[in-house]
Amino acid sequence: MDHSIAGRLTQTGHELLVRVYFEDTDFSGVVYHARYLQFLERGRSDFLRLKGIGHRELLDGAFGAPMAFAVRRMEIEFLRPARIDDILRVETRTALLGGARVVLDQRILRGEADVLVEARVKVAVISPAGKPMRMPPAVLATLAPEEASVAGA
Amino acid sequence: MDHSIAGRLTQTGHELLVRVYFEDTDFSGVVYHARYLQFLERGRSDFLRLKGIGHRELLDGAFGAPMAFAVRRMEIEFLRPARIDDILRVETRTALLGGARVVLDQRILRGEADVLVEARVKVAVISPAGKPMRMPPAVLATLAPEEASVAGA
Amino acid sequence: MDHSIAGRLTQTGHELLVRVYFEDTDFSGVVYHARYLQFLERGRSDFLRLKGIGHRELLDGAFGAPMAFAVRRMEIEFLRPARIDDILRVETRTALLGGARVVLDQRILRGEADVLVEARVKVAVISPAGKPMRMPPAVLATLAPEEASVAGA
Amino acid sequence: MDHSIAGRLTQTGHELLVRVYFEDTDFSGVVYHARYLQFLERGRSDFLRLKGIGHRELLDGAFGAPMAFAVRRMEIEFLRPARIDDILRVETRTALLGGARVVLDQRILRGEADVLVEARVKVAVISPAGKPMRMPPAVLATLAPEEASVAGA
């Protein structure tokens, strides 16, 4: 299966394929629940990457002051387990965009219609010292899809 | 700081001390968000352990049919970051107990009053094939604190 | 960068591209040393996969008795650090093949010539109970490149 | 089992108890091989900690210039598997001490005599930019046990 290593932008956001390896499973035979958060984070990172925003550049101050994304809140449903050797698809789209945080809706699927995980993730931008910051315009513009509700944070 | 490696039972549930090591941090300088889920899982496991319930025994069928705990849903707030070398306290208590699932309230603190993470976690019991099962009486009795609301699932 | 999600077979073995994400780094700013072992394991798994051998099939007994690969010994040099957002190339080739174990030479590179990690990995096949087993003929044939020394284990 | 959360100094070095949790296992039913490197790193960190050297202080320049420990080379034998719920003992002692690196011998045991993992680990001190540095006198003095061979690096 050929694909771009950073996934691809879609009409509604982004999708990324990830493989389940030994490292992702636990002794119950399926994927360890906290690993799905890593798959989701890969999706978010590659969504930003394809829009021109890298974590290293963010921390080096390429978008104003040095900053990093931090997850503030997550609601996550673990619906069905993934297994070793599975190829999963991580879907990411902006649900709500404010000046100081963005809410993303993410799903992990196997095949076309088998939804394994659903998550709503609130992400903020912080300084290296951990202080909340306003998102720089370039980041705001990147995360604003046509269909997202844009509102004050 | 001396403590039991499995933490200790408290009036309301359980608490466990965990150390933050290199492995838990990321390049932004603080603990990687998904690692808190592992700290929470350690707390849940040791809570059960001190009540006499081990994961290996569960999977080997010591409590009836072979079974394992699986996280079904989690709401988690990441309030403040933990840093390398920190000692954290994971608190676990039963919020709601049903026949097929339990809801636990968990917090991660640094020191007495610095709450870093708050989580509400819904856990179910599944067969090795991933099928939901009713919790065996020994597990139900273990997880039922006096103050928990006991209700049908 | 388009590539196959399972990497590709080369004249001497296999190569796989992997991305460095947040989860792979630590607070010193670079990739955490143990994560390279996971990258190496992904390379070995996808080498086997492209030769028709999956971990689930192995454990389900598709190649004789149920079995799994286990790392027995590793020598690993950490030469230079990888950083967030890097794309790395994991190279795998068979160095020595015996009836009960295989020795693989693996490298992790950034770009064409920047070798970050070199490893020699001894892998054996074990039963689910952890007992060493002889490798089934299909696995032996898969791992035997023309240039490998084939000798009794 | 009561113990200090940072383990304890012994006649020959240091020992630390670690618990095996869900997060440490993989679908083959035992501990994932790369996790032992994390257990070893916890042992090294707590050995230094009990001698008065913290990773945060090192990086903040409390021992001269800002610096961090980095693993340069590892030879590791995976002799027997650990399982969920096991309590393991990580032993660390200095084997060889030079001006720019230290070689540590480490073992992971279950019970008194069941050696699961043996490792020889070469560690160096680097600047935040990754440049090798000479170890500060306080670190050298800390790592020099009576029985270690002290030689130029």
CSV table of C-alpha atoms in Angstrom, one decimal, chain C:
chain,number,residue,atom,x,y,z
C,1,MET,CA,7.5,11.4,0.2
C,2,ASP,CA,5.6,8.4,-1.2
C,3,HIS,CA,6.6,5.0,0.0
C,4,SER,CA,5.0,1.6,0.9
C,5,ILE,CA,3.8,1.5,4.4
C,6,ALA,CA,5.7,-1.8,4.8
C,7,GLY,CA,8.9,-0.5,3.3
C,8,ARG,CA,10.6,-2.4,0.4
C,9,LEU,CA,12.8,-5.3,-0.2
C,10,THR,CA,16.3,-4.4,-1.4
C,11,GLN,CA,19.1,-6.3,-3.0
C,12,THR,CA,20.6,-7.0,0.5
C,13,GLY,CA,17.4,-7.1,2.6
C,14,HIS,CA,14.9,-4.5,3.5
C,15,GLU,CA,14.4,-0.8,4.2
C,16,LEU,CA,11.7,1.1,5.9
C,17,LEU,CA,11.1,4.8,6.4
C,18,VAL,CA,10.0,6.0,9.9
C,19,ARG,CA,9.0,9.4,11.1
C,20,VAL,CA,10.1,10.8,14.5
C,21,TYR,CA,7.1,12.1,16.5
C,22,PHE,CA,6.7,13.7,19.9
C,23,GLU,CA,6.3,10.2,21.5
C,24,ASP,CA,9.8,9.3,20.4
C,25,THR,CA,11.7,12.2,22.0
C,26,ASP,CA,12.7,12.9,25.6
C,27,PHE,CA,13.4,16.1,27.6
C,28,SER,CA,17.0,16.3,26.4
C,29,GLY,CA,15.6,17.3,23.0
C,30,VAL,CA,16.4,14.2,21.0
C,31,VAL,CA,15.1,10.7,20.5
C,32,TYR,CA,15.0,8.5,23.6
C,33,HIS,CA,17.5,5.7,23.2
C,34,ALA,CA,15.1,2.8,23.7
C,35,ARG,CA,12.9,4.1,20.9
C,36,TYR,CA,15.5,3.1,18.3
C,37,LEU,CA,14.9,-0.5,19.3
C,38,GLN,CA,11.2,0.0,18.4
C,39,PHE,CA,12.2,1.4,15.0
C,40,LEU,CA,14.5,-1.6,14.5
C,41,GLU,CA,11.7,-4.0,15.4
C,42,ARG,CA,9.4,-2.3,12.9
C,43,GLY,CA,12.0,-2.9,10.2
C,44,ARG,CA,12.3,-6.6,11.1
C,45,SER,CA,8.6,-7.0,11.2
C,46,ASP,CA,8.1,-5.4,7.8
C,47,PHE,CA,11.0,-7.4,6.3
C,48,LEU,CA,9.2,-10.6,7.3
C,49,ARG,CA,5.8,-9.2,6.3
C,50,LEU,CA,7.0,-8.5,2.7
C,51,LYS,CA,8.2,-12.1,2.6
C,52,GLY,CA,4.8,-13.4,3.6
C,53,ILE,CA,5.2,-13.9,7.3
C,54,GLY,CA,2.9,-12.1,9.8
C,55,HIS,CA,3.2,-12.1,13.6
C,56,ARG,CA,-0.5,-13.1,14.0
C,57,GLU,CA,-0.2,-16.0,11.6
C,58,LEU,CA,3.0,-17.2,13.4
C,59,LEU,CA,1.2,-17.1,16.7
C,60,ASP,CA,-1.9,-18.8,15.3
C,61,GLY,CA,0.2,-21.7,14.1
C,62,ALA,CA,0.1,-21.0,10.3
C,63,PHE,CA,3.7,-22.1,10.0
C,64,GLY,CA,3.5,-25.2,12.1
C,65,ALA,CA,3.2,-24.9,15.9
C,66,PRO,CA,2.2,-21.5,17.4
C,67,MET,CA,5.4,-19.4,17.8
C,68,ALA,CA,6.7,-15.9,18.1
C,69,PHE,CA,10.0,-14.2,17.4
C,70,ALA,CA,12.0,-13.1,20.5
C,71,VAL,CA,15.1,-11.0,20.6
C,72,ARG,CA,17.9,-12.9,22.4
C,73,ARG,CA,20.8,-10.5,22.2
C,74,MET,CA,21.6,-7.1,20.9
C,75,GLU,CA,24.7,-5.0,20.4
C,76,ILE,CA,23.8,-1.4,19.6
C,77,GLU,CA,25.8,1.7,18.9
C,78,PHE,CA,24.1,5.1,19.3
C,79,LEU,CA,26.3,7.2,17.1
C,80,ARG,CA,24.2,10.4,16.5
C,81,PRO,CA,20.9,11.6,17.8
C,82,ALA,CA,17.7,11.9,15.7
C,83,ARG,CA,15.3,14.8,16.3
C,84,ILE,CA,11.6,15.5,16.1
C,85,ASP,CA,10.2,15.6,12.6
C,86,ASP,CA,13.2,13.6,11.1
C,87,ILE,CA,12.5,10.9,8.6
C,88,LEU,CA,14.7,7.9,9.3
C,89,ARG,CA,15.6,4.9,7.2
C,90,VAL,CA,15.8,1.5,8.9
C,91,GLU,CA,18.0,-1.0,7.0
C,92,THR,CA,17.8,-4.7,7.8
C,93,ARG,CA,19.8,-7.6,6.4
C,94,THR,CA,20.5,-11.2,7.4
C,95,ALA,CA,24.0,-11.7,8.7
C,96,LEU,CA,23.9,-15.3,9.9
C,97,LEU,CA,21.3,-17.9,9.7
C,98,GLY,CA,21.0,-21.0,11.9
C,99,GLY,CA,18.3,-23.6,12.6
C,100,ALA,CA,17.2,-22.0,15.8
C,101,ARG,CA,18.2,-18.4,15.5
C,102,VAL,CA,19.0,-15.6,13.0
C,103,VAL,CA,21.4,-12.8,13.4
C,104,LEU,CA,20.4,-9.5,11.6
C,105,ASP,CA,22.5,-6.5,10.9
C,106,GLN,CA,20.5,-3.3,11.1
C,107,ARG,CA,21.2,0.4,10.7
C,108,ILE,CA,19.2,3.6,11.1
C,109,LEU,CA,20.2,6.5,8.8
C,110,ARG,CA,19.1,10.0,8.2
C,111,GLY,CA,19.5,11.0,4.6
C,112,GLU,CA,21.9,8.9,2.4
C,113,ALA,CA,25.0,8.7,4.6
C,114,ASP,CA,24.3,9.9,8.1
C,115,VAL,CA,24.3,6.7,10.2
C,116,LEU,CA,22.7,7.3,13.5
C,117,VAL,CA,22.5,3.7,14.9
C,118,GLU,CA,24.1,0.4,14.2
C,119,ALA,CA,22.9,-2.8,15.7
C,120,ARG,CA,23.5,-6.6,15.5
C,121,VAL,CA,20.4,-8.5,16.7
C,122,LYS,CA,20.1,-12.1,17.5
C,123,VAL,CA,16.5,-13.4,17.2
C,124,ALA,CA,15.1,-16.8,18.0
C,125,VAL,CA,11.7,-18.5,17.6
C,126,ILE,CA,9.9,-19.5,20.8
C,127,SER,CA,6.7,-21.2,21.8
C,128,PRO,CA,4.0,-19.2,23.6
C,129,ALA,CA,5.3,-20.7,26.8
C,130,GLY,CA,8.8,-19.2,26.0
C,131,LYS,CA,10.5,-22.5,25.0
C,132,PRO,CA,13.0,-22.2,22.1
C,133,MET,CA,11.9,-23.9,18.9
C,134,ARG,CA,13.5,-24.7,15.6
C,135,MET,CA,12.6,-22.2,12.9
C,136,PRO,CA,10.1,-23.6,10.4
C,137,PRO,CA,11.4,-24.1,6.8
C,138,ALA,CA,9.3,-21.3,5.4
C,139,VAL,CA,10.8,-18.9,7.8
C,140,LEU,CA,14.3,-20.1,7.2
C,141,ALA,CA,13.9,-19.8,3.4
C,142,THR,CA,12.5,-16.3,3.9
C,143,LEU,CA,15.5,-15.1,5.9
C,144,ALA,CA,18.2,-16.7,3.8
C,145,PRO,CA,19.6,-14.1,1.4
C,146,GLU,CA,22.2,-15.3,-1.2
C,147,GLU,CA,25.0,-13.6,0.7
C,148,ALA,CA,24.2,-14.9,4.2
C,149,SER,CA,26.4,-17.5,5.8
C,150,VAL,CA,24.1,-20.5,6.5
C,151,ALA,CA,25.4,-22.5,9.5
C,152,GLY,CA,24.0,-24.7,12.2
C,153,ALA,CA,22.9,-22.9,15.3
